[in-house]
XYZ file of C-alpha atoms in Angstrom:
727
model
C 35.780 7.560 -59.324
C 32.475 6.344 -57.867
C 31.724 3.388 -55.692
C 29.311 1.256 -57.691
C 28.788 -1.356 -54.996
C 25.240 -1.593 -53.688
C 24.013 -3.049 -50.418
C 22.715 -6.551 -50.897
C 20.135 -8.411 -48.876
C 21.279 -11.275 -46.716
C 21.201 -14.680 -48.349
C 20.892 -16.400 -44.980
C 17.756 -18.454 -44.399
C 15.793 -19.255 -41.268
C 17.387 -22.703 -41.319
C 20.831 -21.036 -41.312
C 19.834 -18.970 -38.281
C 18.559 -22.065 -36.470
C 21.898 -23.802 -36.989
C 23.818 -20.763 -35.757
C 21.525 -20.300 -32.766
C 21.793 -23.961 -31.822
C 25.517 -23.470 -31.130
C 24.719 -21.177 -28.176
C 21.305 -22.512 -27.161
C 21.054 -24.739 -24.055
C 21.847 -28.301 -25.167
C 21.561 -27.082 -28.739
C 17.767 -26.815 -28.478
C 16.594 -23.576 -30.066
C 13.100 -24.173 -28.655
C 14.591 -23.686 -25.189
C 14.938 -20.014 -26.091
C 11.167 -19.644 -26.397
C 9.450 -17.593 -23.705
C 6.210 -18.985 -22.303
C 4.109 -16.059 -21.133
C 1.661 -16.305 -18.206
C -1.097 -16.088 -20.824
C -0.018 -19.357 -22.445
C 1.503 -17.618 -25.475
C 4.796 -18.855 -26.876
C 7.093 -15.959 -27.794
C 9.942 -16.927 -30.068
C 13.404 -15.328 -29.954
C 13.214 -14.543 -33.685
C 10.367 -13.463 -35.945
C 10.533 -13.091 -39.719
C 8.365 -11.802 -42.541
C 6.742 -15.227 -42.787
C 5.173 -14.731 -39.329
C 3.111 -11.770 -40.554
C 2.329 -12.967 -44.082
C -1.226 -14.094 -43.316
C -2.159 -11.629 -40.586
C -5.139 -9.304 -41.073
C -4.982 -5.545 -40.494
C -1.192 -5.181 -40.921
C -1.771 -2.638 -43.687
C -4.271 -0.618 -41.621
C -3.669 3.002 -40.710
C -4.131 4.910 -37.442
C -7.490 6.623 -37.113
C -9.222 4.073 -39.325
C -11.123 0.904 -38.515
C -10.335 -1.419 -36.818
C -8.034 1.111 -35.063
C -5.202 -1.369 -34.520
C -2.683 1.447 -34.859
C -4.517 3.987 -32.724
C -7.876 5.759 -32.490
C -6.567 9.048 -33.929
C -4.879 9.564 -37.287
C -1.985 11.632 -35.952
C -1.902 10.342 -32.358
C 0.806 12.102 -30.316
C 2.381 13.899 -33.292
C -0.298 16.575 -32.898
C -1.546 16.031 -29.353
C 0.306 13.976 -26.717
C -1.581 11.912 -24.183
C -3.058 13.698 -21.158
C -0.849 13.611 -18.069
C -2.910 12.744 -15.001
C -1.977 12.246 -11.369
C -4.435 10.054 -9.482
C -4.451 11.426 -5.963
C -6.484 12.205 -2.910
C -5.008 13.369 0.372
C -7.073 13.028 3.549
C -9.103 16.249 3.359
C -10.660 18.155 0.481
C -8.452 21.153 1.347
C -5.189 19.192 1.079
C -6.278 17.426 -2.097
C -7.287 20.710 -3.707
C -3.865 22.178 -2.942
C -2.179 19.149 -4.541
C -4.328 19.324 -7.685
C -3.705 23.021 -8.185
C 0.033 22.598 -7.755
C 0.081 19.599 -10.125
C -1.849 21.524 -12.784
C 0.557 24.438 -12.478
C 3.520 22.045 -12.851
C 2.346 20.441 -16.092
C -0.526 18.176 -15.116
C -3.358 18.296 -17.622
C -6.280 16.784 -15.745
C -7.440 15.915 -12.249
C -7.876 12.290 -11.155
C -9.558 11.906 -7.778
C -8.840 9.090 -5.325
C -11.539 8.802 -2.665
C -11.101 7.225 0.736
C -12.616 3.818 1.407
C -15.423 5.156 3.568
C -16.650 7.216 0.607
C -16.234 4.284 -1.799
C -18.428 2.115 0.373
C -21.136 4.744 0.862
C -20.489 5.574 4.518
C -20.319 9.041 6.026
C -17.184 9.733 8.040
C -19.047 9.458 11.345
C -20.183 5.858 10.718
C -18.797 3.435 13.336
C -17.595 0.920 10.702
C -15.074 3.344 9.161
C -13.095 4.658 12.119
C -9.790 3.444 10.621
C -10.531 4.340 7.001
C -11.470 8.022 6.891
C -8.943 9.978 4.816
C -6.408 7.155 4.729
C -6.308 5.969 1.097
C -7.817 9.021 -0.542
C -9.903 12.081 0.147
C -12.939 11.963 2.444
C -16.079 13.278 0.745
C -19.330 13.396 2.722
C -21.328 16.062 0.888
C -21.347 18.675 -1.850
C -19.661 21.053 0.590
C -16.583 18.805 0.496
C -16.821 18.652 -3.310
C -16.875 22.450 -3.571
C -13.689 22.650 -1.518
C -12.106 19.834 -3.549
C -12.487 21.787 -6.809
C -12.065 25.306 -5.451
C -10.337 27.587 -8.016
C -10.139 24.726 -10.521
C -12.088 25.786 -13.643
C -14.288 22.762 -14.266
C -15.275 24.006 -17.726
C -11.606 23.754 -18.762
C -10.072 20.962 -16.634
C -11.240 17.389 -17.173
C -11.909 15.392 -14.022
C -11.541 11.635 -13.671
C -13.151 10.054 -10.613
C -12.502 6.485 -9.556
C -15.844 5.667 -8.019
C -18.162 2.691 -8.384
C -20.148 1.753 -5.285
C -21.188 5.261 -4.213
C -21.155 6.484 -7.799
C -24.552 8.227 -7.595
C -23.886 10.661 -4.712
C -20.291 11.290 -5.797
C -21.149 12.095 -9.424
C -24.127 14.151 -8.247
C -21.875 16.060 -5.855
C -19.504 16.896 -8.714
C -22.391 18.093 -10.895
C -23.858 20.309 -8.161
C -20.438 21.673 -7.120
C -19.765 22.649 -10.740
C -23.170 24.313 -11.084
C -22.583 26.301 -7.894
C -19.193 27.274 -9.341
C -21.080 28.608 -12.374
C -20.349 25.730 -14.778
C -23.330 24.000 -16.380
C -23.212 20.229 -16.668
C -23.099 20.243 -20.478
C -19.627 21.834 -20.246
C -18.177 19.213 -17.879
C -15.545 16.864 -19.281
C -13.906 13.840 -17.725
C -14.785 10.325 -16.654
C -16.543 8.507 -13.844
C -15.338 4.927 -13.490
C -18.805 3.492 -12.786
C -17.603 -0.086 -13.525
C -19.315 -2.320 -10.991
C -18.718 -5.763 -12.523
C -14.982 -5.635 -11.831
C -15.801 -4.695 -8.231
C -17.495 -8.065 -7.735
C -14.470 -9.794 -9.268
C -11.495 -8.048 -7.697
C -11.731 -4.571 -6.164
C -14.673 -5.157 -3.801
C -15.763 -1.559 -3.210
C -19.327 -2.480 -4.101
C -22.406 -1.568 -2.095
C -25.471 -3.121 -3.746
C -25.941 -6.544 -5.384
C -25.218 -6.958 -9.129
C -28.734 -6.459 -10.521
C -29.528 -3.065 -8.924
C -25.926 -2.002 -9.522
C -26.429 -2.563 -13.244
C -29.602 -0.463 -13.089
C -27.572 2.398 -11.612
C -25.107 2.139 -14.503
C -27.927 2.275 -17.032
C -29.394 5.365 -15.371
C -26.015 7.128 -15.384
C -25.403 6.351 -19.061
C -28.910 7.615 -19.842
C -28.516 10.833 -17.807
C -25.058 11.740 -19.128
C -26.051 11.019 -22.743
C -28.835 13.573 -22.318
C -27.210 16.241 -20.141
C -23.383 15.775 -20.257
C -22.252 15.223 -23.863
C -18.556 15.810 -23.089
C -18.433 13.464 -20.110
C -17.474 9.774 -20.226
C -20.229 7.900 -18.403
C -18.181 4.802 -17.654
C -14.529 3.753 -17.621
C -14.426 0.011 -18.073
C -11.506 -1.093 -15.952
C -9.058 -3.912 -16.457
C -6.580 -2.185 -14.158
C -7.853 -3.718 -10.953
C -8.005 -7.167 -12.551
C -4.303 -7.152 -13.354
C -3.517 -5.704 -9.938
C -5.469 -8.622 -8.449
C -3.429 -11.147 -10.437
C -4.949 -11.451 -13.925
C -2.528 -11.944 -16.791
C -2.831 -9.683 -19.832
C -5.166 -12.009 -21.773
C -7.562 -12.365 -18.831
C -7.515 -8.625 -18.170
C -8.226 -7.901 -21.830
C -10.981 -10.495 -22.213
C -12.840 -9.843 -18.973
C -12.724 -6.061 -19.443
C -14.117 -6.179 -22.966
C -16.747 -8.691 -21.841
C -17.730 -6.246 -19.083
C -17.999 -3.518 -21.704
C -20.304 -5.685 -23.784
C -22.608 -6.099 -20.755
C -22.730 -2.343 -20.171
C -23.689 -1.728 -23.794
C -26.509 -4.259 -23.442
C -27.651 -2.523 -20.245
C -27.801 0.857 -21.993
C -29.625 -0.601 -24.989
C -32.184 -2.083 -22.613
C -32.914 1.500 -21.476
C -34.051 2.214 -25.036
C -30.976 4.237 -26.016
C -29.546 4.187 -29.520
C -26.040 2.708 -29.457
C -24.488 5.728 -31.181
C -26.046 8.081 -28.618
C -23.843 6.755 -25.808
C -21.123 4.392 -27.046
C -18.815 7.244 -28.053
C -18.514 8.231 -24.392
C -17.437 4.813 -23.124
C -13.766 4.584 -22.222
C -11.396 1.946 -20.896
C -8.706 1.736 -18.231
C -5.733 -0.654 -18.434
C -3.020 -1.635 -15.999
C 0.470 -1.500 -17.460
C 2.884 -3.891 -15.781
C 6.415 -5.084 -16.415
C 5.494 -7.535 -19.196
C 6.542 -4.928 -21.762
C 5.806 -6.568 -25.122
C 2.514 -8.062 -23.967
C 1.281 -4.721 -22.651
C 1.867 -3.027 -26.006
C 0.226 -5.947 -27.836
C -2.704 -5.957 -25.389
C -3.601 -2.349 -26.115
C -3.368 -2.819 -29.888
C -5.462 -5.998 -29.642
C -8.055 -4.254 -27.452
C -8.910 -1.736 -30.154
C -9.426 -4.454 -32.773
C -11.636 -6.535 -30.465
C -13.745 -3.586 -29.302
C -14.344 -2.653 -32.941
C -15.482 -6.254 -33.506
C -17.834 -6.129 -30.503
C -19.348 -2.748 -31.369
C -19.855 -3.785 -34.987
C -21.984 -6.646 -33.652
C -24.233 -3.994 -32.026
C -24.607 -2.254 -35.417
C -22.783 0.867 -34.218
C -22.175 3.243 -37.113
C -20.350 6.232 -35.646
C -16.538 5.973 -35.677
C -16.550 7.253 -32.081
C -18.701 4.280 -31.076
C -16.363 1.835 -32.806
C -13.030 3.083 -31.486
C -11.646 2.175 -28.085
C -10.162 5.047 -26.100
C -8.237 4.373 -22.932
C -6.599 5.710 -19.827
C -3.662 3.748 -18.413
C -1.929 3.552 -15.058
C 1.399 1.961 -14.302
C 1.252 -1.009 -11.971
C 1.070 -0.559 -8.226
C 1.565 -4.272 -7.647
C 4.939 -4.313 -9.453
C 6.323 -1.766 -6.971
C 8.506 -3.229 -4.237
C 9.122 -2.251 -0.658
C 12.662 -3.592 -0.969
C 15.147 -1.327 -2.768
C 12.290 1.092 -3.505
C 14.176 3.454 -5.820
C 14.163 0.639 -8.387
C 10.474 1.472 -8.706
C 11.301 4.678 -10.584
C 12.800 2.529 -13.342
C 9.863 0.111 -13.300
C 7.365 2.952 -13.653
C 9.353 4.458 -16.530
C 9.398 1.149 -18.426
C 5.657 0.705 -17.843
C 4.936 4.276 -18.943
C 6.812 3.623 -22.198
C 4.698 0.514 -22.819
C 1.507 2.555 -22.313
C 2.735 5.189 -24.756
C 3.795 2.641 -27.383
C 0.389 0.980 -26.953
C -1.380 4.258 -27.745
C -2.973 5.461 -24.500
C -5.055 8.656 -24.407
C -4.109 9.545 -20.836
C -1.684 8.176 -18.269
C -1.051 8.122 -14.539
C 2.414 7.120 -13.348
C 2.663 5.677 -9.849
C 5.065 7.051 -7.271
C 8.041 4.936 -6.261
C 7.074 4.836 -2.564
C 3.555 3.418 -2.970
C 4.598 -0.066 -1.810
C 5.514 1.571 1.492
C 2.919 4.260 2.122
C 0.838 6.942 0.433
C 2.919 8.995 -2.043
C 4.624 12.162 -0.909
C 4.772 15.411 -2.856
C 8.418 14.589 -3.674
C 7.676 11.146 -5.093
C 4.610 12.418 -6.962
C 6.744 15.035 -8.704
C 9.156 12.357 -9.945
C 6.218 10.288 -11.209
C 4.699 13.245 -13.047
C 8.062 14.318 -14.497
C 8.555 10.792 -15.859
C 5.739 11.505 -18.297
C 6.875 15.032 -19.075
C 10.366 13.780 -19.925
C 8.964 11.130 -22.272
C 6.793 13.767 -23.964
C 9.339 16.563 -24.129
C 12.803 14.971 -24.405
C 12.603 11.675 -26.308
C 10.794 12.561 -29.560
C 8.782 9.372 -29.139
C 5.694 11.472 -29.824
C 6.930 12.347 -33.323
C 6.043 8.931 -34.796
C 2.556 7.410 -34.936
C 2.610 3.753 -33.761
C 6.352 3.062 -34.099
C 5.769 -0.680 -33.529
C 3.705 -1.046 -36.702
C 5.109 -3.653 -39.074
C 7.282 -5.291 -36.425
C 7.246 -9.016 -37.165
C 7.185 -9.755 -33.466
C 4.658 -7.115 -32.375
C 2.182 -7.791 -35.166
C 2.357 -11.539 -34.442
C 2.022 -11.013 -30.706
C -0.922 -8.647 -31.200
C -2.753 -11.310 -33.184
C -1.928 -13.904 -30.515
C -3.475 -11.598 -27.907
C -6.532 -11.069 -30.113
C -7.048 -14.813 -30.508
C -6.353 -15.665 -26.852
C -8.670 -12.981 -25.466
C -11.442 -13.701 -27.966
C -11.455 -17.376 -26.966
C -12.022 -16.320 -23.333
C -14.741 -13.844 -24.367
C -16.536 -16.606 -26.254
C -16.243 -18.839 -23.175
C -17.903 -16.091 -21.136
C -20.659 -15.726 -23.738
C -21.325 -19.466 -23.571
C -21.995 -19.041 -19.833
C -24.623 -16.397 -20.584
C -22.441 -13.291 -20.409
C -20.204 -11.573 -17.879
C -22.900 -11.077 -15.263
C -23.318 -14.869 -15.068
C -19.541 -15.415 -15.075
C -19.169 -12.959 -12.188
C -22.198 -14.177 -10.243
C -21.000 -17.785 -10.351
C -17.573 -16.846 -8.976
C -15.850 -18.386 -12.016
C -14.228 -15.155 -13.204
C -12.917 -14.291 -9.741
C -11.392 -17.744 -9.269
C -9.644 -17.539 -12.665
C -7.938 -14.322 -11.550
C -7.061 -15.702 -8.118
C -5.494 -18.788 -9.667
C -3.329 -16.567 -11.884
C -2.309 -14.507 -8.839
C -1.315 -17.589 -6.831
C 0.697 -18.946 -9.750
C 2.534 -15.636 -10.200
C 3.382 -15.350 -6.496
C 4.675 -18.921 -6.428
C 6.916 -18.212 -9.422
C 8.370 -15.213 -7.589
C 8.797 -17.009 -4.272
C 10.451 -19.985 -5.984
C 12.821 -17.712 -7.931
C 11.504 -18.616 -11.384
C 10.485 -14.986 -12.004
C 13.141 -12.438 -11.054
C 12.232 -9.322 -9.077
C 15.366 -7.248 -8.626
C 15.970 -6.395 -4.987
C 13.396 -8.950 -3.805
C 14.550 -12.424 -4.845
C 17.772 -11.453 -6.631
C 20.429 -8.760 -6.178
C 19.110 -8.059 -2.695
C 20.449 -5.295 -0.484
C 21.991 -6.095 2.866
C 19.852 -5.344 5.916
C 21.909 -2.233 6.664
C 21.645 -0.951 3.094
C 17.898 -1.599 3.057
C 17.344 0.411 6.231
C 19.482 3.275 4.919
C 17.509 3.286 1.674
C 14.084 3.850 3.236
C 12.505 7.066 1.929
C 10.456 9.474 3.996
C 6.776 8.583 3.952
C 3.561 10.537 4.100
C 1.698 10.146 7.382
C -2.032 10.843 7.588
C -3.547 11.663 10.976
C -6.699 9.592 10.597
C -8.193 10.797 13.895
C -7.752 14.467 13.039
C -9.269 14.002 9.564
C -12.259 12.103 10.923
C -12.879 14.648 13.680
C -12.817 17.451 11.106
C -15.239 15.633 8.820
C -17.642 14.959 11.682
C -17.673 18.662 12.614
C -18.441 19.597 9.011
C -21.209 16.986 8.866
C -22.748 18.284 12.092
C -22.727 21.853 10.741
C -24.278 20.777 7.440
C -27.084 18.832 9.109
C -27.852 21.723 11.454
C -28.300 24.269 8.623
C -30.219 22.325 5.966
C -33.980 21.920 5.540
C -34.518 18.532 7.178
C -37.987 17.974 5.726
C -36.847 18.679 2.158
C -33.879 16.329 2.518
C -36.066 13.573 3.986
C -38.522 13.964 1.094
C -35.752 13.778 -1.517
C -34.293 10.661 0.114
C -37.710 9.014 0.259
C -38.131 9.725 -3.456
C -34.905 7.809 -4.066
C -36.094 4.833 -2.016
C -39.432 4.821 -3.840
C -37.800 5.013 -7.274
C -35.474 2.156 -6.367
C -38.331 -0.057 -5.205
C -40.751 0.813 -8.021
C -38.244 0.845 -10.887
C -39.280 4.371 -11.853
C -37.398 7.584 -12.547
C -33.699 8.143 -13.132
C -31.668 7.528 -9.981
C -28.905 10.001 -10.894
C -31.426 12.765 -11.555
C -33.069 12.118 -8.177
C -29.669 11.989 -6.450
C -28.664 15.356 -7.917
C -31.802 16.857 -6.365
C -31.059 15.270 -2.971
C -27.395 16.336 -2.988
C -28.369 19.910 -3.927
C -30.516 19.965 -0.782
C -27.411 18.850 1.177
C -28.144 15.143 1.614
C -24.909 13.297 2.407
C -23.143 10.452 0.609
C -24.098 8.058 3.414
C -27.734 9.146 3.462
C -28.154 8.649 -0.290
C -26.510 5.228 -0.009
C -28.767 4.274 2.896
C -31.872 5.404 0.977
C -30.990 3.027 -1.862
C -29.850 0.253 0.470
C -33.319 0.296 2.042
C -34.553 -1.287 -1.201
C -31.489 -2.832 -2.805
C -29.791 -4.265 0.287
C -25.999 -4.452 0.741
C -24.040 -7.113 -1.154
C -22.207 -9.839 0.770
C -19.584 -11.757 -1.199
C -18.992 -15.491 -0.884
C -15.509 -16.379 0.348
C -13.758 -18.934 -1.858
C -10.120 -19.835 -2.423
C -8.232 -21.815 -5.017
C -6.126 -24.824 -4.030
C -3.071 -26.541 -5.452
C -2.018 -23.702 -7.773
C 0.668 -22.249 -5.524
C 2.125 -25.657 -4.630
C 2.470 -26.605 -8.305
C 5.368 -24.177 -8.723
C 7.394 -26.180 -6.185
C 6.951 -29.541 -7.899
C 10.483 -29.422 -9.269
C 13.966 -30.327 -8.132
C 16.110 -27.758 -6.387
C 16.588 -25.833 -3.157
C 13.172 -24.141 -3.306
C 11.393 -27.491 -3.590
C 13.439 -28.897 -0.707
C 12.563 -25.893 1.456
C 8.864 -26.353 0.616
C 8.959 -30.027 1.568
C 10.831 -29.209 4.782
C 8.123 -26.771 5.922
C 5.393 -29.283 5.072
C 7.259 -31.786 7.222
C 7.365 -29.348 10.147
C 3.602 -28.816 9.847
C 3.026 -32.576 9.852
C 5.194 -32.867 12.980
C 3.106 -30.140 14.628
C -0.102 -32.022 13.787
C 1.274 -35.253 15.214
C 2.313 -33.518 18.424
C -0.779 -31.313 18.930
C -3.436 -33.640 17.557
C -4.501 -31.123 14.902
C -2.980 -28.952 12.225
C -2.024 -25.327 12.848
C -5.126 -23.254 12.128
C -4.989 -19.667 10.894
C -7.633 -17.154 9.940
C -6.730 -14.733 7.145
C -8.605 -11.459 7.565
C -9.325 -8.067 6.074
C -10.340 -5.307 8.482
C -12.106 -2.056 7.741
C -13.275 -1.140 4.252
C -10.176 -2.207 2.301
C -11.386 -4.590 -0.406
C -7.997 -5.358 -1.996
C -7.819 -9.064 -1.227
C -5.156 -10.377 -3.633
C -2.582 -10.742 -0.871
C -5.046 -12.299 1.554
C -6.260 -14.834 -1.012
C -2.732 -15.778 -2.142
C -1.547 -16.242 1.450
C -4.608 -18.340 2.279
C -4.029 -20.509 -0.805
C -0.324 -21.017 -0.104
C -0.825 -21.756 3.606
C -3.505 -24.321 2.741
C -1.212 -25.943 0.157
C 1.480 -26.218 2.843
C -0.893 -28.033 5.206
C -2.342 -25.334 7.466
C -6.065 -25.365 8.177
C -7.129 -21.979 6.805
C -10.268 -19.937 7.416
C -11.032 -16.834 5.348
C -12.765 -14.013 7.152
C -15.342 -12.050 5.148
C -14.430 -8.641 3.804
C -15.123 -5.467 5.773
C -15.001 -6.935 9.275
C -14.646 -4.793 12.353
C -11.893 -5.878 14.769
C -14.564 -7.104 17.194
C -16.255 -9.230 14.517
C -12.908 -10.663 13.452
C -11.973 -11.583 17.022
C -15.328 -13.262 17.577
C -14.970 -15.394 14.442
C -11.389 -16.341 15.314
C -12.510 -17.567 18.732
C -15.498 -19.450 17.331
C -13.243 -21.187 14.779
C -10.659 -22.028 17.464
C -7.715 -20.710 15.443
C -4.126 -20.447 16.608
C -3.422 -17.246 14.701
C -5.070 -14.356 12.874
C -3.298 -12.943 9.823
C -4.411 -9.447 8.824
C -3.803 -8.173 5.289
C -3.604 -4.380 5.210
C -3.068 -2.187 2.155
C -4.965 1.008 2.925
C -2.823 2.593 5.667
C -5.248 1.825 8.490
C -2.893 -0.536 10.330
C -2.106 1.763 13.265
C -5.803 1.954 14.118
C -7.124 -1.476 13.173
C -4.299 -3.818 14.253
C -4.157 -2.682 17.903
C -7.962 -2.871 17.893
C -8.027 -6.571 16.863
C -5.401 -7.406 19.501
C -7.449 -5.590 22.143
C -10.657 -7.263 20.962
C -9.053 -10.701 21.375
C -7.967 -9.763 24.890
C -11.409 -8.405 25.746
C -12.970 -11.690 24.648
C -10.487 -13.776 26.637
C -8.429 -15.033 23.711
C -5.077 -13.285 24.010
C -3.404 -16.643 23.312
C -4.358 -16.226 19.647
C -1.388 -14.618 17.944
C -1.737 -11.839 15.357
C 0.492 -11.403 12.338
C 0.285 -8.750 9.629
C 1.134 -8.504 5.935
C 0.866 -5.723 3.395
C 1.905 -2.123 2.845
C 3.376 -0.976 6.150
C 6.208 1.572 6.490
C 9.271 0.304 8.357
C 8.860 3.181 10.801
C 5.568 1.647 11.998
C 6.986 -1.817 12.716
C 8.072 -0.950 16.268
C 4.628 0.452 17.092
C 2.915 -2.728 15.868
C 5.315 -5.028 17.710
C 4.770 -3.019 20.891
C 1.015 -3.420 20.330
C 1.443 -7.195 20.388
C 1.930 -8.212 16.753
C 4.073 -11.344 16.443
C 5.113 -11.055 12.799
C 5.132 -8.403 10.049
C 5.608 -9.426 6.432
C 5.949 -6.650 3.885
C 5.560 -6.859 0.098
C 8.026 -9.324 -1.394
C 8.290 -11.558 1.678
C 8.411 -15.178 0.392
C 5.305 -16.939 1.652
C 7.177 -20.096 2.759
C 9.389 -17.951 5.014
C 6.298 -16.228 6.399
C 4.599 -19.609 6.983
C 7.573 -21.044 8.867
C 7.759 -17.969 11.099
C 4.026 -18.132 11.855
C 4.328 -21.831 12.696
C 7.190 -21.101 15.087
C 5.204 -18.296 16.744
C 2.238 -20.650 17.225
C 4.504 -23.296 18.759
C 6.011 -20.678 21.060
C 2.552 -19.530 22.196
C 1.549 -23.135 22.964
C 4.711 -23.996 24.897
């Protein structure tokens, strides 16, 4: 006897589902179940075949234009993504040891993090970088450091990714010369140099020269690598730092692709054929906790880049396909309940994989507290290995293909981002959008809105504004942190610099540096070619940067802040709104009593250009009723103290994210004392290990506010400290 019954399709309709859903929906309104993303996209709780009926590209295949489903036909089924660990530890020796160990443990490429002194084109002995040398990456002053950095790493076999933009010429030249002296010719080198200066002017701020000469440098690098380094990616166009600075996925996608369009135009202006260089352009995305949108963003990016490159008449498939590296979010990591970050990074890594990344870095769980340790880095690396080796996710090419929701959301991202790109084009392109400050303000507004949603409890962050640990549990949960002896690193670098300068041919170096200055001023020659010659003669990173600065000058950014965006999140009923109004009332009482509002100066010291936190705090404090001054980036403690006194502020708030707090914070307190203004209080926010709190309080700090501290609570405490100082 056989069972003749066959499965039948459901006879239920969308209207039937709506009736059923209404029974459990709030007040019976099914629309209340819709999710409004930060990008302004409405995501429904249910998608059906009808949502994809009119969409283009849904029948496309991976490896074929417009590459919606991936740039390679077989994707991970044949070759998984490259596992990278972005790292740099104080000295070239320590970083080299880490890279070699990571490669032996399953890493498949080297990604170099440089310290901020190197990023900004200063040698380690420069007086402006005393607190920055070796703190947030490896200190590189010359090719001698580069040779140590890559010692016993076969550069003809291991690809190298270098996050460098401002000092891109001496750093890339140092890598080329170090490889040649290792016996590897430059045509065999593979990897990527970030070389994306436009996003520096928007968010990251490790620029050196103004936009116009910076774009010339990019053109020269694309030209040089197209001719001499066919395996090397001449630019990695980065959205990562935009999202880390506050951009939502649509802004990150649009601004990054618009940047890419500008770089293509720059290379074409050099007389290059588009297919001679476009195949070596790559991209770099941040992957945050907005899981569906991150997958959709990466699928949308490939379609839009194909559209852009088609407009340049690119013919080669390599020119038309977007290839990308991804990194899980650093901003999503929390100081509170830090082991939750392992889960966050895993979720973000999965989104990157489902989106079709070509390489991936996973952040360590302790990076909201301090620089990652070897222990935390191993967990981060193993997260990728487990996904590759244990889940079988790699067995299927683009598993999201055909999903009613994902295909619809991908098209929404395409449309949303393209509208922004067209808005940028109407302004005259991304250079104009950056130069005017418009692009930066759009990102800062998104950052302020996001922070307000967290502080007001509308967006849940587990362990921060919901399911919080008790104080005792939080203290017990603090992991060990990596401590860098900044003084020891700097002293060692200075000794190496002194030895290098004593042995080299001074006249030859001076001649090579003068050739760079002349080429910069006359618009002749290729600046990377000339830098390679200078670096081979043992010119330093700082000397090359100075030679170019003699003509180009050093860029100074305008300081602007958005207003009203943070406060808008509190324009609702509820306890958060009442708390907001109460603090505003206290500030008004202060003004009535003192004859003026409390005045604070929000500052960044040293070479740390990450200013998301500083800008958000300044915006929120201003919305509450404080008078707020913004200090310029890259101040010394003495310059900061002088400005604070001139502006007659009650308090200086220092944002610190680059581990220089034990050097720079005591220095600003001492500078205020030296200038007779020790009545100005100092408070600090940012990435500071709990173990350093006592040191900072003993130094005279009046308040420390780590990641996740609600800004209203911080503001009230600062107000109380000001009142105490005045009493």
